[in-house]
Short mmCIF file of C-alpha atoms in Angstrom, two decimals:
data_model
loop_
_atom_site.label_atom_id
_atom_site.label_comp_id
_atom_site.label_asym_id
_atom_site.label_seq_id
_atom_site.Cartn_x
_atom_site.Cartn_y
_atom_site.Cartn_z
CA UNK A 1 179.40 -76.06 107.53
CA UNK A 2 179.08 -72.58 106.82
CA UNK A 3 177.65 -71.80 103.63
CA UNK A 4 178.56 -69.21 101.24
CA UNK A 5 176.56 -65.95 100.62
CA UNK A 6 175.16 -65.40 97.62
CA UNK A 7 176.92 -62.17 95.80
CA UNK A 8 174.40 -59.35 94.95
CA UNK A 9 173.28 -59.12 91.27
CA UNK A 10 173.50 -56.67 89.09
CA UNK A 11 172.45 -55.54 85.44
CA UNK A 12 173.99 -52.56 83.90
CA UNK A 13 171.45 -51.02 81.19
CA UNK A 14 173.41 -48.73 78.52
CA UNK A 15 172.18 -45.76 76.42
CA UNK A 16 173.57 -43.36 74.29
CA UNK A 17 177.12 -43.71 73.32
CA UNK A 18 179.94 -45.41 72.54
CA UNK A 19 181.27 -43.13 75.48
CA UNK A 20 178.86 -44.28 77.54
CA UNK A 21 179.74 -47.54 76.79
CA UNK A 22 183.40 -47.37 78.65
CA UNK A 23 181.50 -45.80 81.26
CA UNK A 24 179.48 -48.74 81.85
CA UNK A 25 182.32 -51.39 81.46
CA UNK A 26 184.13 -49.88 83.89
CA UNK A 27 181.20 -49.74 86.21
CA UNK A 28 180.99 -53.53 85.99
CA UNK A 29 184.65 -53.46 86.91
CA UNK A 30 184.65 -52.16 90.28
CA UNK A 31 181.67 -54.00 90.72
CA UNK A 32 182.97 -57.35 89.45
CA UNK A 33 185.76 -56.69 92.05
CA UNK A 34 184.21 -55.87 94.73
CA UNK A 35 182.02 -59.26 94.72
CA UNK A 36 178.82 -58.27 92.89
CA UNK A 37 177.54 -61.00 90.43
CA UNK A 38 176.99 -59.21 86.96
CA UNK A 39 173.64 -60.67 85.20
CA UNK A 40 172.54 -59.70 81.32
CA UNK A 41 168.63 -59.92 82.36
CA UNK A 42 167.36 -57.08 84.36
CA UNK A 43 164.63 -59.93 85.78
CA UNK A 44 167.70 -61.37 87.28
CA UNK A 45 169.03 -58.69 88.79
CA UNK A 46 168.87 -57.59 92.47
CA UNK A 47 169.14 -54.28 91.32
CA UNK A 48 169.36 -52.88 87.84
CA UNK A 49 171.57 -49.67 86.71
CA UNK A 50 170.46 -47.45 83.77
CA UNK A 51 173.44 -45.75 82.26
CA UNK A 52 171.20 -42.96 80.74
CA UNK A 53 172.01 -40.50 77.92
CA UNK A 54 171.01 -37.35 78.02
CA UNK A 55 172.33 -35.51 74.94
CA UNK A 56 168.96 -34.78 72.66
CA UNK A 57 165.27 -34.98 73.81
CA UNK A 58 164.69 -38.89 72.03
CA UNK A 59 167.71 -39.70 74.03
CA UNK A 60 166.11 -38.82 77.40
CA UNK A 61 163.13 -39.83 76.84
CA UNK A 62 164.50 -43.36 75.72
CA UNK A 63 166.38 -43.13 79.08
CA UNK A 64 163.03 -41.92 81.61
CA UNK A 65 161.46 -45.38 79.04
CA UNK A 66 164.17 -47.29 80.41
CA UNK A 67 164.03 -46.82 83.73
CA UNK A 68 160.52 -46.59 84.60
CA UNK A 69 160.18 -50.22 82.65
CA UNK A 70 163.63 -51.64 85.03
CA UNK A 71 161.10 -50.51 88.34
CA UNK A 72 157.78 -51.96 87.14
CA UNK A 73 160.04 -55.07 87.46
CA UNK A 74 159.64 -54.71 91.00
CA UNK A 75 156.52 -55.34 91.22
CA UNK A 76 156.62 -58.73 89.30
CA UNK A 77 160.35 -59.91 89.68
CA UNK A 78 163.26 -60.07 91.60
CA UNK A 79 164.64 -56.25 91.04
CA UNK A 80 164.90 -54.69 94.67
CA UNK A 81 166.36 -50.86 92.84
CA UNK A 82 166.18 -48.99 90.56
CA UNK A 83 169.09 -46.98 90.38
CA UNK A 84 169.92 -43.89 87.59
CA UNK A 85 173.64 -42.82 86.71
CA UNK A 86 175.13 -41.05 83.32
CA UNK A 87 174.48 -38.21 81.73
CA UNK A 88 170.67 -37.23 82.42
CA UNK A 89 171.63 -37.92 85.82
CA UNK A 90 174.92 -36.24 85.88
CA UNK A 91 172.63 -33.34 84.32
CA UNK A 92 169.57 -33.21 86.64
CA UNK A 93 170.20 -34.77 89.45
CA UNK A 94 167.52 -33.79 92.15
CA UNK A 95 165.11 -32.62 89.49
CA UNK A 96 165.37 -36.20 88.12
CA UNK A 97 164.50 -38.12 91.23
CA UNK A 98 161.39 -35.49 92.11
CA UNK A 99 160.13 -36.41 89.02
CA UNK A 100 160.73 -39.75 88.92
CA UNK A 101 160.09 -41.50 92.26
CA UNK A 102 159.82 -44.94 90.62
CA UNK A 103 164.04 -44.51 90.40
CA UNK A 104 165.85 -45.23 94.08
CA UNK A 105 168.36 -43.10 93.76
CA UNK A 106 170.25 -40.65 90.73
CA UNK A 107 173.68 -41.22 91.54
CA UNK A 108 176.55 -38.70 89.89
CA UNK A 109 179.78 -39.03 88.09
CA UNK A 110 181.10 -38.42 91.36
CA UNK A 111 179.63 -41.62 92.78
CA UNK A 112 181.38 -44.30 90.28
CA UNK A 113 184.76 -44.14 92.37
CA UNK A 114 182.43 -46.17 95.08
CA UNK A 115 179.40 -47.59 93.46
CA UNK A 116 179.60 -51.13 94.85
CA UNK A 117 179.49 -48.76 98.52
CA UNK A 118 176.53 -46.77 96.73
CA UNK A 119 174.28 -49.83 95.75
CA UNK A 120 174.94 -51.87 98.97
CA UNK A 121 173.51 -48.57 100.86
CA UNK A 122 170.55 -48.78 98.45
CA UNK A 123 169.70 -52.54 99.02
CA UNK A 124 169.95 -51.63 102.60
CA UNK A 125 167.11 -49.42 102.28
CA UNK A 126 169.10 -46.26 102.63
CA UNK A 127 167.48 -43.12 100.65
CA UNK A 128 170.73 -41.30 99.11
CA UNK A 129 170.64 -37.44 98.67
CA UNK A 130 169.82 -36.95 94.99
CA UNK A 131 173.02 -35.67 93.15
CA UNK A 132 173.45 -32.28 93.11
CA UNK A 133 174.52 -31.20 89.39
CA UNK A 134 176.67 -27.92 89.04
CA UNK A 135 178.96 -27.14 86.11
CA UNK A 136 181.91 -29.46 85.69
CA UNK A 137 183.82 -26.93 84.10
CA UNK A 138 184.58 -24.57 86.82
CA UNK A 139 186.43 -28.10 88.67
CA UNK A 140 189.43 -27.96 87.28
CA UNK A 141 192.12 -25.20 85.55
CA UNK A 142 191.33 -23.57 83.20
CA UNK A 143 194.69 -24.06 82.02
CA UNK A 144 194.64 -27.67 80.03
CA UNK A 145 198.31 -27.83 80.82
CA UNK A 146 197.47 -27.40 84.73
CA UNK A 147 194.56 -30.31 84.85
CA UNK A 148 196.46 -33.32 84.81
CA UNK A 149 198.66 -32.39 88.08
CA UNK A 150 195.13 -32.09 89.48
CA UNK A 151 193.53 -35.35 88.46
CA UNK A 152 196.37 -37.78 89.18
CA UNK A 153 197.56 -36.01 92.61
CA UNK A 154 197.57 -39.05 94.85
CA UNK A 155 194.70 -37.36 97.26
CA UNK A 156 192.48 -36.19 94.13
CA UNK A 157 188.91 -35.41 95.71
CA UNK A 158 186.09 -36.89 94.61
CA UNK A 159 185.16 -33.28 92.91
CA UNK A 160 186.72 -33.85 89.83
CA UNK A 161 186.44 -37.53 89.10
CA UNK A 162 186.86 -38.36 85.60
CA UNK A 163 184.54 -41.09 83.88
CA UNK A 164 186.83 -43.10 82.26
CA UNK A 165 189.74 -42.55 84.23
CA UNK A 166 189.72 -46.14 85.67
CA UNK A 167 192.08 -48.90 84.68
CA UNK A 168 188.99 -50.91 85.71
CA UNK A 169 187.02 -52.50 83.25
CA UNK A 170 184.62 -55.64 82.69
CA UNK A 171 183.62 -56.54 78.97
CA UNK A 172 179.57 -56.27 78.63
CA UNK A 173 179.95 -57.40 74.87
CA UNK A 174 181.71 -59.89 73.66
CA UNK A 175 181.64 -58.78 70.02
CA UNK A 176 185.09 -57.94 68.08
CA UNK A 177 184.58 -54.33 68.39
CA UNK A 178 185.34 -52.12 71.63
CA UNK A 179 185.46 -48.99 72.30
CA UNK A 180 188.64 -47.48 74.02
CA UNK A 181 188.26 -43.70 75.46
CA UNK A 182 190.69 -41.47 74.91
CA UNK A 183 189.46 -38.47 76.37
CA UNK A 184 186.65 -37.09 78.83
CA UNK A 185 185.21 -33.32 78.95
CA UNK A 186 185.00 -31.05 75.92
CA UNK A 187 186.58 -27.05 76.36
CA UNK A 188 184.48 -26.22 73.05
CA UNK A 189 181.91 -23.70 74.10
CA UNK A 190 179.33 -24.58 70.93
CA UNK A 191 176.18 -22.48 72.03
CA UNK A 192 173.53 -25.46 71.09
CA UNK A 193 175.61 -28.12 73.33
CA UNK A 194 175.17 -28.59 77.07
CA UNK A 195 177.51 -31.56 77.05
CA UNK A 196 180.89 -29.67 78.46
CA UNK A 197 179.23 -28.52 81.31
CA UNK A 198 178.05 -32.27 82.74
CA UNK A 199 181.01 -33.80 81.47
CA UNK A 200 183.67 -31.31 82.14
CA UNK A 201 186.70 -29.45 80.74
CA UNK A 202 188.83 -31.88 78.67
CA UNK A 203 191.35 -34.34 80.24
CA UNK A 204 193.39 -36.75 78.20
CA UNK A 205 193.95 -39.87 79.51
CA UNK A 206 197.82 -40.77 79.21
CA UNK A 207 198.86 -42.67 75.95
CA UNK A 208 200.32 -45.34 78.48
CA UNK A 209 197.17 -46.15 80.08
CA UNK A 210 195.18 -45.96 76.49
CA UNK A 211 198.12 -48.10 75.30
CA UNK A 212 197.49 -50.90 78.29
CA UNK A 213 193.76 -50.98 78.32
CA UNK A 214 194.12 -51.75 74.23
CA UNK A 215 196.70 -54.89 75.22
CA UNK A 216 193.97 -55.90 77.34
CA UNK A 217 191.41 -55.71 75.17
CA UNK A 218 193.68 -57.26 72.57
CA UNK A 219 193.64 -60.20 75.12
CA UNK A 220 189.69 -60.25 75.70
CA UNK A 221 189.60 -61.32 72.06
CA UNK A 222 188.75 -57.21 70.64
CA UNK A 223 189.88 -57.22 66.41
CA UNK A 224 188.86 -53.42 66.46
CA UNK A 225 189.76 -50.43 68.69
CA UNK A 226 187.17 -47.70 68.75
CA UNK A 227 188.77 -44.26 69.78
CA UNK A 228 186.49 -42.43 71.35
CA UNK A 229 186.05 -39.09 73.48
CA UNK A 230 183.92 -35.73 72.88
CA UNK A 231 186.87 -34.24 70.78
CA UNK A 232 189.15 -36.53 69.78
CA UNK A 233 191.19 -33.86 68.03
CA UNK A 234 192.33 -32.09 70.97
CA UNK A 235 193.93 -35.52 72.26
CA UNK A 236 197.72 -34.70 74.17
CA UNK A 237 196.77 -30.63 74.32
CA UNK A 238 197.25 -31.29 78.51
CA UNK A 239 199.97 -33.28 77.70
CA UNK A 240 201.73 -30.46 75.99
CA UNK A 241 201.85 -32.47 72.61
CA UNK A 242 198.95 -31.83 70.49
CA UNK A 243 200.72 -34.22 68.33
CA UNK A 244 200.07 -36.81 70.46
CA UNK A 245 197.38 -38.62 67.82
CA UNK A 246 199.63 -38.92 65.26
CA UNK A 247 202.62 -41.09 67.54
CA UNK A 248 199.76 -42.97 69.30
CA UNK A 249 198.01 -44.73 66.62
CA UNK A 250 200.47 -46.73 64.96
CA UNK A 251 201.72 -48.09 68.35
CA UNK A 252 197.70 -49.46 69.00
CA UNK A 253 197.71 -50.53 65.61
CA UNK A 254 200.67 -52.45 66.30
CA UNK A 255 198.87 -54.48 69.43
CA UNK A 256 198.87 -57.77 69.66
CA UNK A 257 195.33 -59.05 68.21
CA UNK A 258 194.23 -55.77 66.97
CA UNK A 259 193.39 -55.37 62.97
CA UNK A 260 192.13 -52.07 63.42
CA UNK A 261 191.77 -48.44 64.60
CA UNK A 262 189.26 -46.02 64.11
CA UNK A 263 188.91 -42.68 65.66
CA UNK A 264 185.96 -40.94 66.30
CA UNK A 265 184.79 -37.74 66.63
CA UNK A 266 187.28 -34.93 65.04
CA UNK A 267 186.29 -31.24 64.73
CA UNK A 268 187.24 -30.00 61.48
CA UNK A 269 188.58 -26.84 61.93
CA UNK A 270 190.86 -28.27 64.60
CA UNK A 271 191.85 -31.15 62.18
CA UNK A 272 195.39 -31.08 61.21
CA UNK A 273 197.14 -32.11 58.13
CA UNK A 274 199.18 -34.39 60.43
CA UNK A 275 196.39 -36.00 61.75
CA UNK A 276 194.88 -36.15 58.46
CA UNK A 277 198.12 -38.08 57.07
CA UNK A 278 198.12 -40.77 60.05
CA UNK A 279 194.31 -41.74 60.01
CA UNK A 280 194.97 -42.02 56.09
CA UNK A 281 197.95 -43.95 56.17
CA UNK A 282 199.01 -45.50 58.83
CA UNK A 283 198.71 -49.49 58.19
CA UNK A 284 196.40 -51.10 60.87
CA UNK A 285 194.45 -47.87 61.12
CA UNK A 286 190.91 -47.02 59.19
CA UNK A 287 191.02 -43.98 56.75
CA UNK A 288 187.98 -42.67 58.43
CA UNK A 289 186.72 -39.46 59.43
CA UNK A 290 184.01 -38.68 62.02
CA UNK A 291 184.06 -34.94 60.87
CA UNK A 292 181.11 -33.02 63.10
CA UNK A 293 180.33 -30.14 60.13
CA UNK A 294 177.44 -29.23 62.21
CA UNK A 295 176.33 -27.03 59.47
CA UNK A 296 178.28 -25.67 56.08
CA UNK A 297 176.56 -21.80 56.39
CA UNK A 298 179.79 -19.83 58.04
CA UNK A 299 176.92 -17.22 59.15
CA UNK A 300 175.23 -20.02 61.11
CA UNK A 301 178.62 -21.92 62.09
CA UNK A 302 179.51 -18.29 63.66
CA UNK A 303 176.27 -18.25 65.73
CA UNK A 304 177.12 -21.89 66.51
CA UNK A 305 180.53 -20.79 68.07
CA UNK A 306 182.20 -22.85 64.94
CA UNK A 307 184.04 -22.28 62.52
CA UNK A 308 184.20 -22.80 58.49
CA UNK A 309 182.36 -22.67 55.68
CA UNK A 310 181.68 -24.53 52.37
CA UNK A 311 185.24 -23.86 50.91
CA UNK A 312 187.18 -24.96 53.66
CA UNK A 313 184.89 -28.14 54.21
CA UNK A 314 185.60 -28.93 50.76
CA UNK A 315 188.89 -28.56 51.24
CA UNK A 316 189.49 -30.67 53.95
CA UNK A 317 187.83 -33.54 52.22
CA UNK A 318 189.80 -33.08 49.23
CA UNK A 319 192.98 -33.52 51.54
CA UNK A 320 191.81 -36.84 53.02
CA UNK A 321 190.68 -38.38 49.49
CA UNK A 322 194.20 -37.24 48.27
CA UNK A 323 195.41 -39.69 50.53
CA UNK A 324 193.06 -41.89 51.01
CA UNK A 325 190.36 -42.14 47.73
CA UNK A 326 188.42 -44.71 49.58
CA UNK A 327 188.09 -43.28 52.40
CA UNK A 328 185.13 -43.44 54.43
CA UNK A 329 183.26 -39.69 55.88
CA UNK A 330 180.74 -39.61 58.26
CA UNK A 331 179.04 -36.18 59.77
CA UNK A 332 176.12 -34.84 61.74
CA UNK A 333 174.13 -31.69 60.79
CA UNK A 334 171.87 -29.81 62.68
CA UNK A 335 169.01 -28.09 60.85
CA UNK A 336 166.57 -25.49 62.22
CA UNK A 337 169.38 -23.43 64.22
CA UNK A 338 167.55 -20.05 65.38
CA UNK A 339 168.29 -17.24 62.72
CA UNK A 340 168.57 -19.48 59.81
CA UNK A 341 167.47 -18.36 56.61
CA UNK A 342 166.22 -20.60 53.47
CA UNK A 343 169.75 -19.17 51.65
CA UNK A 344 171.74 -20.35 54.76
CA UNK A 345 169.31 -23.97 54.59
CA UNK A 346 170.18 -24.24 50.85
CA UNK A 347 174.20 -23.77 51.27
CA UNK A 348 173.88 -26.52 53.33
CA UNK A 349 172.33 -28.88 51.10
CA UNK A 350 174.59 -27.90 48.08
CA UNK A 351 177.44 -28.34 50.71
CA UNK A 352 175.90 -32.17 51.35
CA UNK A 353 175.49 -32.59 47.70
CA UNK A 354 179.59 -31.25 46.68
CA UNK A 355 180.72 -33.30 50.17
CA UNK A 356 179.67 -37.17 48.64
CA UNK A 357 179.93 -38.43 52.24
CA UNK A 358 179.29 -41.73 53.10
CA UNK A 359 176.60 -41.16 56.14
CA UNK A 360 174.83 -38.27 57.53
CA UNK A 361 173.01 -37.62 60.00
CA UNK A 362 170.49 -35.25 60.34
CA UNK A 363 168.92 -33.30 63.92
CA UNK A 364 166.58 -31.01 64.25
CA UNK A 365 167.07 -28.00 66.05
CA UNK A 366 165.48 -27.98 69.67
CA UNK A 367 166.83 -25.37 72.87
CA UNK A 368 168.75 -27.34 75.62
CA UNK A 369 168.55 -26.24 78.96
CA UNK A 370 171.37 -24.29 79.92
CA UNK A 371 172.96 -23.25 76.18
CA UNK A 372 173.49 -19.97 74.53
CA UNK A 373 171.27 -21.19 72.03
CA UNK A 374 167.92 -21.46 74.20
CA UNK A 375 168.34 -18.01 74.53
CA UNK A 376 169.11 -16.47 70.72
CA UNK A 377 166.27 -14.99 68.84
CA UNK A 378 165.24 -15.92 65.41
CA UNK A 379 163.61 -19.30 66.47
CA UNK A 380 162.46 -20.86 63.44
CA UNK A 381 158.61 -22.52 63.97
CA UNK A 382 158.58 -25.94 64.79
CA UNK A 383 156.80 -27.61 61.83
CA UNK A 384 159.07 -25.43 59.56
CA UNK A 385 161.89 -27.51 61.41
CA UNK A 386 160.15 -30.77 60.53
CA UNK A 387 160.08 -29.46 56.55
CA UNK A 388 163.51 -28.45 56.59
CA UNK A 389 164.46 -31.60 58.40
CA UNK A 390 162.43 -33.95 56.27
CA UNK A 391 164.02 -32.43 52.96
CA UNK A 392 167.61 -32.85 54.01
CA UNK A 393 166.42 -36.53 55.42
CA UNK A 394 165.27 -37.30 52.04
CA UNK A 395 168.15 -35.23 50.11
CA UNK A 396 170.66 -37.72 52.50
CA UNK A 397 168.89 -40.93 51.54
CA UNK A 398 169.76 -40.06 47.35
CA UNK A 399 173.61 -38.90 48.47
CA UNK A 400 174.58 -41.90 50.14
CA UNK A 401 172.77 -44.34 48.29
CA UNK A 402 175.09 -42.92 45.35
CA UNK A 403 177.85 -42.62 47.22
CA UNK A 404 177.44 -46.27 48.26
CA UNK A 405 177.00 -47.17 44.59
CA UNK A 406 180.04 -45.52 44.05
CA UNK A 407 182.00 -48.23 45.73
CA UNK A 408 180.20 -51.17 43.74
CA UNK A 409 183.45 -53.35 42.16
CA UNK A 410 185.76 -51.70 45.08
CA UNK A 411 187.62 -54.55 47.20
CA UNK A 412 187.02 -53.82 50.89
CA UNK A 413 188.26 -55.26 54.18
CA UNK A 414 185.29 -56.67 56.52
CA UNK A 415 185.41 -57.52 59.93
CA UNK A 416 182.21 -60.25 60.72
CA UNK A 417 180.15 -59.63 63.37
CA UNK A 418 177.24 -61.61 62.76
CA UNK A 419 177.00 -65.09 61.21
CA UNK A 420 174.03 -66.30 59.24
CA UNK A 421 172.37 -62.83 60.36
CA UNK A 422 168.92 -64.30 59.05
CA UNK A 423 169.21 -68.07 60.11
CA UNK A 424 169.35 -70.06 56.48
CA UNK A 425 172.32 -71.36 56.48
CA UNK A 426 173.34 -70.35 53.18
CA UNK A 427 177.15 -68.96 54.68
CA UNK A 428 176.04 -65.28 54.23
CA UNK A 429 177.90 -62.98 57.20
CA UNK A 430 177.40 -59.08 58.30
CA UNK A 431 179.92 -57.06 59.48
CA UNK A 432 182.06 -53.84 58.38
CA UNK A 433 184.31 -52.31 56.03
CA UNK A 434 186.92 -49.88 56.72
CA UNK A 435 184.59 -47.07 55.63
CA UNK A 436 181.78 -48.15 57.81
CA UNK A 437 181.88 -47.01 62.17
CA UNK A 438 179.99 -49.24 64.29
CA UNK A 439 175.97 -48.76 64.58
CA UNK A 440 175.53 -45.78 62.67
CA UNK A 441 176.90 -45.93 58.90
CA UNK A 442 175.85 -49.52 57.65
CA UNK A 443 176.54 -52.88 57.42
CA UNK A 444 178.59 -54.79 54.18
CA UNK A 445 176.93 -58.37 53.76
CA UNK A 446 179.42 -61.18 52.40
CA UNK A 447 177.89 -63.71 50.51
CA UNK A 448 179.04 -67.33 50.13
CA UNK A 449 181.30 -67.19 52.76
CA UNK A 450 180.76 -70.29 55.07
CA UNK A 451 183.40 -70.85 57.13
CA UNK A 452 183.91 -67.67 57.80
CA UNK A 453 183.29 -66.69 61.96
CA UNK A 454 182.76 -63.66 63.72
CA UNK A 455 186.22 -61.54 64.34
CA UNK A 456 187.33 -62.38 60.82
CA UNK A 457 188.50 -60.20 58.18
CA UNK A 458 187.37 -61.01 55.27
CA UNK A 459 188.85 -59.77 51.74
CA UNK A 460 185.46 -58.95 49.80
CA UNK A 461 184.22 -57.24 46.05
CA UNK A 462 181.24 -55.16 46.46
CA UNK A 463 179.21 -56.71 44.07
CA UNK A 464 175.71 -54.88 44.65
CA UNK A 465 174.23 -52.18 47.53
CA UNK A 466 171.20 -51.56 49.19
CA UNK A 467 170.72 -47.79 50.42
CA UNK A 468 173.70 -47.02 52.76
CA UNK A 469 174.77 -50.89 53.04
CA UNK A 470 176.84 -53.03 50.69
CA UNK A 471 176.61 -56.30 49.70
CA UNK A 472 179.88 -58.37 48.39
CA UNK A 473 181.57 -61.68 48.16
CA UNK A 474 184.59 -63.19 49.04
CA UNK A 475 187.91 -62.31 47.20
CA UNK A 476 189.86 -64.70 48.43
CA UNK A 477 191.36 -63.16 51.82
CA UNK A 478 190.52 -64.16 55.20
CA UNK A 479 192.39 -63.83 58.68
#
């Protein structure tokens, strides 16, 4: 009797992103199909994937963390490799593996179209060239309406495979949030952001493919749809139909199992009063905005390669709370950028203070290899950073503690996504409102809500807050 051989294991390690994320599911996809057994437990593992992030320094240092703990596991456990892929690989490529050793190989972008090939060559003992990183721009047109002939022609080369692409995909979390890409690649040329060249020019997936990934995620069990992509704004401009937004989210919103959309990521001075009408209205879809400010100074916006200014900010938000008053506004800042002044620092914070967002988030200022930025002059010193960083920090923490205040007797909409989140049994539940994106921008506690289980909505009164969270009880609604 011949017995069966046992399928390879594998654990897939995420960080960074919601983008990163995708990546990852669909990396357990091909895998999945071509026989590999997928464990949660790197100690399980016969080899163990980090998925690393390498936007910010914390990010790639969490990343290096990461995998230098997966190979000490070969010296106590099971692990056989140690194997890097994602952005800080995508980025360094050989310069990653010569200073890390204790990784087996740093695969590329390049190498998820074959990665169950990749890792069986690895177990085998074979030593894999390092990936090479170049600039993914220059791969495709620099046309957008020329790229998508390119990446679907039947015999695309492996040069410009697109993360994401893949119809592919294996769920890693079985929570009622997912995240759906809509986009890879960014054609934004912001001088403090390295991201378009390791991720490429931007290619939109088509809305069919978005459409049937969302049915089957509908299927998997998935109550909300997170859009994501580096500029979700530009969506359908290789499509000819920068429009395209607007017609695609009430059909997702209309999928079967779905209760909700949110998109992610929108530049503001590419965001359109269309777009602006369907995020605010549609039914189905969450009147929120993922606005990246960057900054409110139009001197330093200009040296950013961005555009706007305090007025125009303003403005903007006054359109979406015409439509939407409860709508929920997240942004990220960045603080520190070379040249600026304590008058360009200060129209920032009476920006933050006119804005009333719901979450921001605040970076300080650091050169990344290979930006326009690393090279301007007018670097500020480093603990003046921290100061600067530290004031906004603490200016933040008084803003959205009022602003969640503000929304203290409002009714909201919460999806649960934790039951008994401290284990007493007294029918308390965490999860979201409308207002509130995944990770990043707080939690809404229900209290006295029992029989309520995870992937609910629940109707809720905010009764009460705590900092950036809210705390409420049931009003009667549940599905």
């Amino acid at each position: 009797m011949t017995s069966t051989p046992t399928p390879v294991s594998v654990a897939l390690l995420t960080l960074g992103c919601a983008r990163n994320d995708v990546d990852s599911e669909e990396l357990a996809g091909r895998l999945a199909a071509d026989g590999f057994a997928l464990v949660d437990d790197p100690e399980d593992a016969d080899t163990v994937v980090v998925n690393t992030c390498g936007f910010v320094d914390a990010a790639k240092k969490d990343s290096i963390d990461t995998l230098l703990a997966a190979a000490d596991l070969k010296e106590t456990g099971r692990p056989q490799a140690v194997v890097a892929v994602g952005c800080l690989a995508e980025r360094y490529g050989e310069e990653l593996a010569s200073s890390l050793p204790e990784a087996d190989a740093v695969l590329g972008f390049d190498d998820y179209q074959d990665i169950s090939g990749r890792l069986r060559s690895i177990l085998a003992g074979d030593k894999p060239h390092p990936h090479t990183p170049r600039d993914r721009r220059l791969l495709l047109p620099i046309s957008p309406a020329e790229r998508q002939a390119v990446v679907e022609a039947p015999t695309t080369d492996v040069d410009v495979a697109i993360p994401g692409r893949s119809a592919i995909r294996r769920r890693l979390d079985g929570g009622p949030m997912a995240p759906l890409k809509l986009a890879s690649g960014c054609d934004r040329r912001c001088t403090f952001c390295a991201i378009p060249m390791f991720r490429g020019s931007f290619v939109s997936r088509r809305p069919s493919d978005v459409l049937q990934e969302a049915h089957w995620l509908g299927e998997q069990g998935v109550k909300e749809l997170f859009l994501v992509s580096e500029n979700s704004t530009s969506y359908g401009k290789d499509l000819g139909d920068l429009g395209l937004l607007e017609t695609l989210l009430p059909e997702l919103a209309a999928v079967d199992g779905i209760e909700r959309v949110r998109v992610s990521y929108l530049q503001p001075a590419e965001t359109r009063p269309g777009l602006v009408r369907a995020i605010a209205t549609t039914p189905g879809v969450a009147p929120y905005f993922d606005l990246s400010f960057q900054h409110a100074s139009a001197t330093v916006l200009r040296r950013m390669r961005r555009f706007g200014d305090p007025d125009s900010f303003l403005g903007l938000l006054e359109q979406v709370r015409g439509l939407a008053p409860e709508a929920g506004v997240r942004s990220n800042v960045i603080v520190g950028f070379p040249g600026e002044t304590e008058e360009e620092f200060q129209t920032l914070c009476d920006f933050l203070v006119a804005a009333r967002m719901d979450v921001t988030g605040v970076f300080g200022y650091s050169d990344e290899d290979g930006t326009e930025a690393a090279d301007l002059d007018g670097k500020l010193d480093d603990d003046e950073i921290r100061a600067r960083v530290q004031h906004l920090n603490d200016l933040v923490a008084e803003l959205t503690s009022e602003r969640a205040e503000e929304r203290i007797g409002s009714t909201v909409e919460v999806l649960v996504e934790e039951v008994d989140p401290d284990g007493t049994g007294d029918g308390t539940v965490e999860g979201r409102a409308a207002q509130q994106g995944p990770e990043v921008d707080g939690t809404t506690r229900v209290l006295g809500a029992p029989d309520a289980r995870v992937g609910d909505i629940l109707t809720a009164l905010v009764v009460a807050s705590d900092g950036v969270d809210l705390i409420a009880e049931p009003a009667g609604g549940q599905r």
